[in-house]
CSV table of C-alpha atoms and ligand atoms in Angstrom, one decimal:
chain,number,residue,atom,x,y,z
A,1,MET,CA,19.8,-9.7,-11.1
A,2,ARG,CA,16.4,-7.7,-10.5
A,3,GLY,CA,15.3,-7.4,-6.7
A,4,LYS,CA,11.9,-8.4,-5.6
A,5,PHE,CA,9.3,-5.9,-4.9
A,6,ILE,CA,6.7,-6.3,-2.1
A,7,THR,CA,3.9,-4.2,-1.1
A,8,LEU,CA,1.8,-3.7,2.0
A,9,GLU,CA,-1.7,-2.7,2.0
A,10,GLY,CA,-4.7,-2.2,4.4
A,11,CYS,CA,-7.1,0.1,5.7
A,12,GLU,CA,-6.4,2.8,8.1
A,13,GLY,CA,-5.1,1.8,11.6
A,14,VAL,CA,-4.6,-1.7,10.9
A,15,GLY,CA,-1.1,-1.6,12.4
A,16,LYS,CA,0.6,-1.6,8.9
A,17,SER,CA,3.3,0.8,10.3
A,18,ARG,CA,4.3,-1.5,13.5
A,19,GLN,CA,4.3,-4.5,11.0
A,20,ILE,CA,6.6,-2.7,8.8
A,21,ARG,CA,9.1,-2.0,11.5
A,22,GLU,CA,8.9,-5.6,12.7
A,23,LEU,CA,9.4,-6.9,9.2
A,24,ALA,CA,12.6,-4.4,8.9
A,25,ALA,CA,14.0,-5.5,12.1
A,26,TYR,CA,13.7,-9.3,10.9
A,27,LEU,CA,15.2,-8.2,7.5
A,28,THR,CA,18.2,-6.6,9.0
A,29,GLN,CA,18.9,-9.2,11.6
A,30,LYS,CA,19.0,-11.7,8.3
A,31,GLY,CA,21.6,-9.3,6.7
A,32,VAL,CA,19.0,-8.4,3.8
A,33,ASP,CA,20.0,-5.5,1.6
A,34,PHE,CA,16.2,-3.5,1.5
A,35,LEU,CA,14.8,-0.4,0.5
A,36,LEU,CA,12.0,0.5,3.0
A,37,THR,CA,9.7,3.1,1.4
A,38,ARG,CA,6.1,4.6,1.0
A,39,GLU,CA,3.4,6.0,-1.2
A,40,PRO,CA,2.7,8.4,-1.8
A,41,GLY,CA,6.2,9.6,-1.1
A,42,GLY,CA,9.6,8.0,-1.0
A,43,ASN,CA,11.1,10.9,-2.7
A,44,PRO,CA,11.1,14.7,-2.3
A,45,ILE,CA,8.6,15.2,-5.4
A,46,SER,CA,6.2,12.5,-4.5
A,47,GLU,CA,6.2,13.7,-0.7
A,48,GLN,CA,5.2,17.0,-1.9
A,49,ILE,CA,2.4,15.6,-3.9
A,50,ARG,CA,1.5,13.6,-0.7
A,51,GLU,CA,1.0,17.0,1.2
A,52,VAL,CA,-1.2,18.2,-1.6
A,53,ILE,CA,-3.3,15.3,-1.9
A,54,LEU,CA,-3.7,14.5,1.9
A,55,SER,CA,-4.0,18.3,3.3
A,56,GLY,CA,-7.0,18.6,4.9
A,57,LYS,CA,-7.6,22.1,3.4
A,58,ASN,CA,-7.9,20.7,0.1
A,59,THR,CA,-11.7,19.5,0.8
A,60,ALA,CA,-12.5,20.9,-3.0
A,61,MET,CA,-10.2,18.2,-4.7
A,62,CYS,CA,-12.5,16.0,-7.3
A,63,ASP,CA,-12.3,12.4,-7.1
A,64,GLU,CA,-10.2,12.4,-10.7
A,65,CYS,CA,-7.6,14.9,-9.7
A,66,GLU,CA,-6.9,13.0,-6.6
A,67,ALA,CA,-6.5,9.6,-8.7
A,68,LEU,CA,-4.3,11.4,-11.3
A,69,LEU,CA,-2.3,12.9,-8.5
A,70,TYR,CA,-1.4,9.4,-6.8
A,71,ALA,CA,-0.8,8.3,-10.4
A,72,ALA,CA,1.8,11.2,-10.8
A,73,SER,CA,3.2,10.5,-7.5
A,74,ARG,CA,3.6,6.6,-8.6
A,75,GLU,CA,5.7,7.6,-11.7
A,76,GLN,CA,8.1,9.5,-9.8
A,77,PHE,CA,8.1,6.8,-7.1
A,78,LEU,CA,9.0,4.2,-9.7
A,79,ARG,CA,11.5,6.2,-11.6
A,80,GLU,CA,13.5,7.5,-8.9
A,81,THR,CA,12.8,5.2,-5.9
A,82,VAL,CA,11.8,1.8,-7.1
A,83,ILE,CA,13.5,0.9,-10.2
A,84,PRO,CA,16.8,2.1,-9.3
A,85,ALA,CA,17.0,0.1,-6.1
A,86,LEU,CA,15.4,-2.9,-8.0
A,87,ASN,CA,18.4,-2.7,-10.5
A,88,GLU,CA,20.8,-2.6,-7.6
A,89,GLY,CA,19.1,-6.0,-6.6
A,90,LYS,CA,17.6,-4.6,-3.4
A,91,LEU,CA,14.6,-5.9,-2.0
A,92,VAL,CA,12.1,-3.1,-2.0
A,93,ILE,CA,9.3,-2.8,0.4
A,94,SER,CA,6.7,-0.1,-0.1
A,95,ASP,CA,3.9,1.0,2.5
A,96,ARG,CA,1.2,1.1,-0.1
A,97,PHE,CA,1.3,1.0,-3.9
A,98,VAL,CA,-1.3,0.9,-6.8
A,99,HIS,CA,-3.7,-1.4,-5.2
A,100,SER,CA,-4.5,1.3,-2.4
A,101,SER,CA,-5.4,3.2,-5.8
A,102,PHE,CA,-7.9,0.2,-6.9
A,103,ALA,CA,-9.2,0.3,-3.4
A,104,TYR,CA,-9.6,3.8,-2.6
A,105,GLN,CA,-10.2,5.6,-5.9
A,106,GLY,CA,-11.2,2.6,-8.0
A,107,TYR,CA,-13.9,1.0,-5.7
A,108,ALA,CA,-14.6,3.5,-2.6
A,109,ARG,CA,-14.7,6.8,-4.8
A,110,GLY,CA,-16.4,4.7,-7.7
A,111,LEU,CA,-14.0,5.5,-10.5
A,112,GLY,CA,-13.7,1.9,-11.7
A,113,LEU,CA,-10.5,-0.3,-12.1
A,114,ASP,CA,-10.3,0.6,-15.7
A,115,PHE,CA,-9.8,4.2,-15.3
A,116,ILE,CA,-7.3,3.2,-12.3
A,117,GLU,CA,-5.5,1.0,-14.6
A,118,ALA,CA,-5.2,3.4,-17.5
A,119,ILE,CA,-3.8,6.1,-15.4
A,120,ASN,CA,-1.1,3.6,-13.7
A,121,ARG,CA,-0.1,1.7,-16.7
A,122,THR,CA,3.7,2.0,-16.0
A,123,ALA,CA,2.9,0.7,-12.4
A,124,VAL,CA,0.4,-2.0,-13.7
A,125,THR,CA,2.0,-3.5,-16.5
A,126,GLU,CA,5.8,-3.7,-15.9
A,127,TYR,CA,6.1,-3.2,-12.2
A,128,MET,CA,3.3,-5.0,-10.3
A,129,PRO,CA,4.5,-6.2,-7.1
A,130,ASP,CA,6.0,-9.8,-6.6
A,131,CYS,CA,3.8,-10.0,-3.7
A,132,THR,CA,1.0,-7.6,-2.0
A,133,LEU,CA,0.3,-8.3,1.7
A,134,PHE,CA,-3.0,-7.2,2.6
A,135,PHE,CA,-3.6,-6.7,6.3
A,136,ASN,CA,-7.3,-7.9,6.7
A,137,LEU,CA,-8.7,-6.2,9.5
A,138,SER,CA,-12.5,-4.5,8.9
A,139,PRO,CA,-12.2,-0.5,9.3
A,140,THR,CA,-14.6,-0.8,12.3
A,141,GLU,CA,-12.1,-3.1,14.2
A,142,ALA,CA,-9.3,-0.8,13.1
A,143,PHE,CA,-10.8,2.1,14.4
A,144,LYS,CA,-11.3,0.4,18.0
A,145,ARG,CA,-7.9,-0.6,18.1
A,146,LYS,CA,-6.5,2.9,17.5
A,147,GLY,CA,-8.5,3.9,20.4
A,148,GLY,CA,-11.0,6.1,17.9
A,149,VAL,CA,-8.6,8.7,17.1
A,150,ASP,CA,-8.4,10.1,13.5
A,151,LYS,CA,-5.1,11.9,12.0
A,152,GLY,CA,-7.3,14.6,10.6
A,153,ASP,CA,-6.0,14.2,7.0
A,154,ARG,CA,-8.5,14.3,4.1
A,155,VAL,CA,-8.8,10.9,3.4
A,156,GLU,CA,-9.2,9.6,7.0
A,157,LEU,CA,-12.1,12.4,7.4
A,158,ALA,CA,-14.0,10.5,4.6
A,159,GLY,CA,-16.2,8.7,7.3
A,160,MET,CA,-16.8,5.2,7.9
A,161,GLU,CA,-19.0,4.3,5.2
A,162,PHE,CA,-16.4,5.3,2.7
A,163,HIS,CA,-13.7,3.0,4.5
A,164,GLU,CA,-16.3,0.1,4.5
A,165,LYS,CA,-16.2,0.6,1.1
A,166,VAL,CA,-12.2,0.4,0.7
A,167,TYR,CA,-12.4,-2.8,2.6
A,168,ALA,CA,-14.7,-4.4,0.3
A,169,GLY,CA,-12.7,-3.0,-2.7
A,170,TYR,CA,-9.7,-4.9,-1.0
A,171,LEU,CA,-11.8,-8.0,-0.7
A,172,ALA,CA,-12.6,-7.8,-4.4
A,173,LEU,CA,-9.0,-7.5,-5.2
A,174,LEU,CA,-7.9,-10.5,-3.3
A,175,ASP,CA,-10.4,-12.3,-5.8
A,176,ARG,CA,-8.8,-10.5,-8.6
A,177,PHE,CA,-4.9,-11.0,-8.0
A,178,PRO,CA,-5.0,-14.4,-6.2
A,179,HIS,CA,-1.5,-15.4,-7.0
A,180,GLN,CA,-0.2,-11.9,-5.9
A,181,MET,CA,-2.3,-10.8,-3.0
A,182,VAL,CA,-2.0,-12.4,0.2
A,183,SER,CA,-4.5,-11.9,3.0
A,184,ILE,CA,-2.6,-11.4,6.3
A,185,ASP,CA,-4.6,-12.3,9.6
A,186,CYS,CA,-3.9,-9.6,12.1
A,187,SER,CA,-6.7,-10.6,14.6
A,188,GLY,CA,-4.2,-11.7,17.1
A,189,SER,CA,-1.2,-9.9,18.7
A,190,VAL,CA,1.5,-7.8,17.3
A,191,GLN,CA,4.0,-10.9,17.3
A,192,ASN,CA,1.3,-13.3,16.0
A,193,THR,CA,0.9,-10.9,12.9
A,194,ALA,CA,4.7,-10.4,12.4
A,195,ASN,CA,5.1,-14.2,12.4
A,196,ASN,CA,2.2,-14.5,9.6
A,197,VAL,CA,4.0,-11.7,7.5
A,198,VAL,CA,7.3,-13.5,7.7
A,199,SER,CA,5.8,-17.0,6.7
A,200,ALA,CA,3.9,-15.5,3.9
A,201,LEU,CA,7.0,-14.2,2.5
A,202,LYS,CA,9.2,-17.0,3.2
A,203,GLN,CA,6.8,-19.7,1.7
A,204,ARG,CA,7.4,-17.3,-1.5
A,205,ASN,CA,11.0,-17.4,-1.3
A,206,LEU,CA,11.1,-13.5,-1.2
A,207,ILE,CA,12.8,-13.5,2.1
A,208,PRO,CA,15.1,-16.0,4.0
B,301,TMP,P1,-0.8,6.3,4.9
B,301,TMP,O1,-1.5,7.1,5.8
B,301,TMP,O2,-1.2,4.9,4.9
B,301,TMP,O3,0.3,6.7,4.5
B,301,TMP,O4,-1.5,6.5,3.4
B,301,TMP,C1,-2.0,7.7,3.1
B,301,TMP,C2,-3.4,7.8,2.7
B,301,TMP,O5,-3.6,7.9,1.3
B,301,TMP,C3,-4.3,6.5,3.1
B,301,TMP,O6,-5.5,7.3,3.6
B,301,TMP,C4,-4.8,6.0,1.7
B,301,TMP,C5,-4.5,6.9,0.7
B,301,TMP,N1,-4.3,6.5,-0.5
B,301,TMP,C6,-5.0,6.2,-1.6
B,301,TMP,O7,-6.1,6.8,-1.3
B,301,TMP,N2,-4.7,6.2,-2.9
B,301,TMP,C7,-3.3,5.7,-3.2
B,301,TMP,O8,-3.0,5.2,-4.2
B,301,TMP,C8,-2.4,5.6,-1.9
B,301,TMP,C9,-1.1,5.2,-2.3
B,301,TMP,C10,-2.9,6.1,-0.8
């Protein structure tokens, strides 16, 4: 039986990585066979594409090139990383997926959802996640939590106005995909948020 596919989304610094570690610990303790992966990345080719997209040196990259590189990385990610694991019946958990392209490139860069859908056809039609958790915290709040420090990659350097647009994009996506996307309240403690994640996934019978 094909495994389930869960993706995690949110603006920079919302504590996604920490929550992924919490979820992985929970699943290990429950004996679930899962694959934890990330986008862009997850395999050697997609990781190389990640380096090109995120390099602070590539300031000349146009928005369309950026969107197409994410889509290229995603094709490899699906074929090499996600689909084989799903076919083995694994639960696949990805830190980001096509909703990032909708929010960052579709909304914030202004390329539009039709363009993003068109260049992500395989991902969008056949392998949409069973559930997408959106860590719902505004960029301003997230930045404060990080202690006001950026990693300095190309996307993070785009500025607060850009990240506010990303956040607005995610909120619009919640309306567009009401059955698939779930808003996770992460305004409380790490443990609180971790509990919200587990209960959202349990409710949808995706995890024990
Ligand atoms: P990460 O830092 O959460 O690993 O994500 C890498 C960056 O790439 C992050 O700033 C979001 C951005 N991104 C997009 O703009 N579009 C995409 O499709 C994906 C997957 C990530």
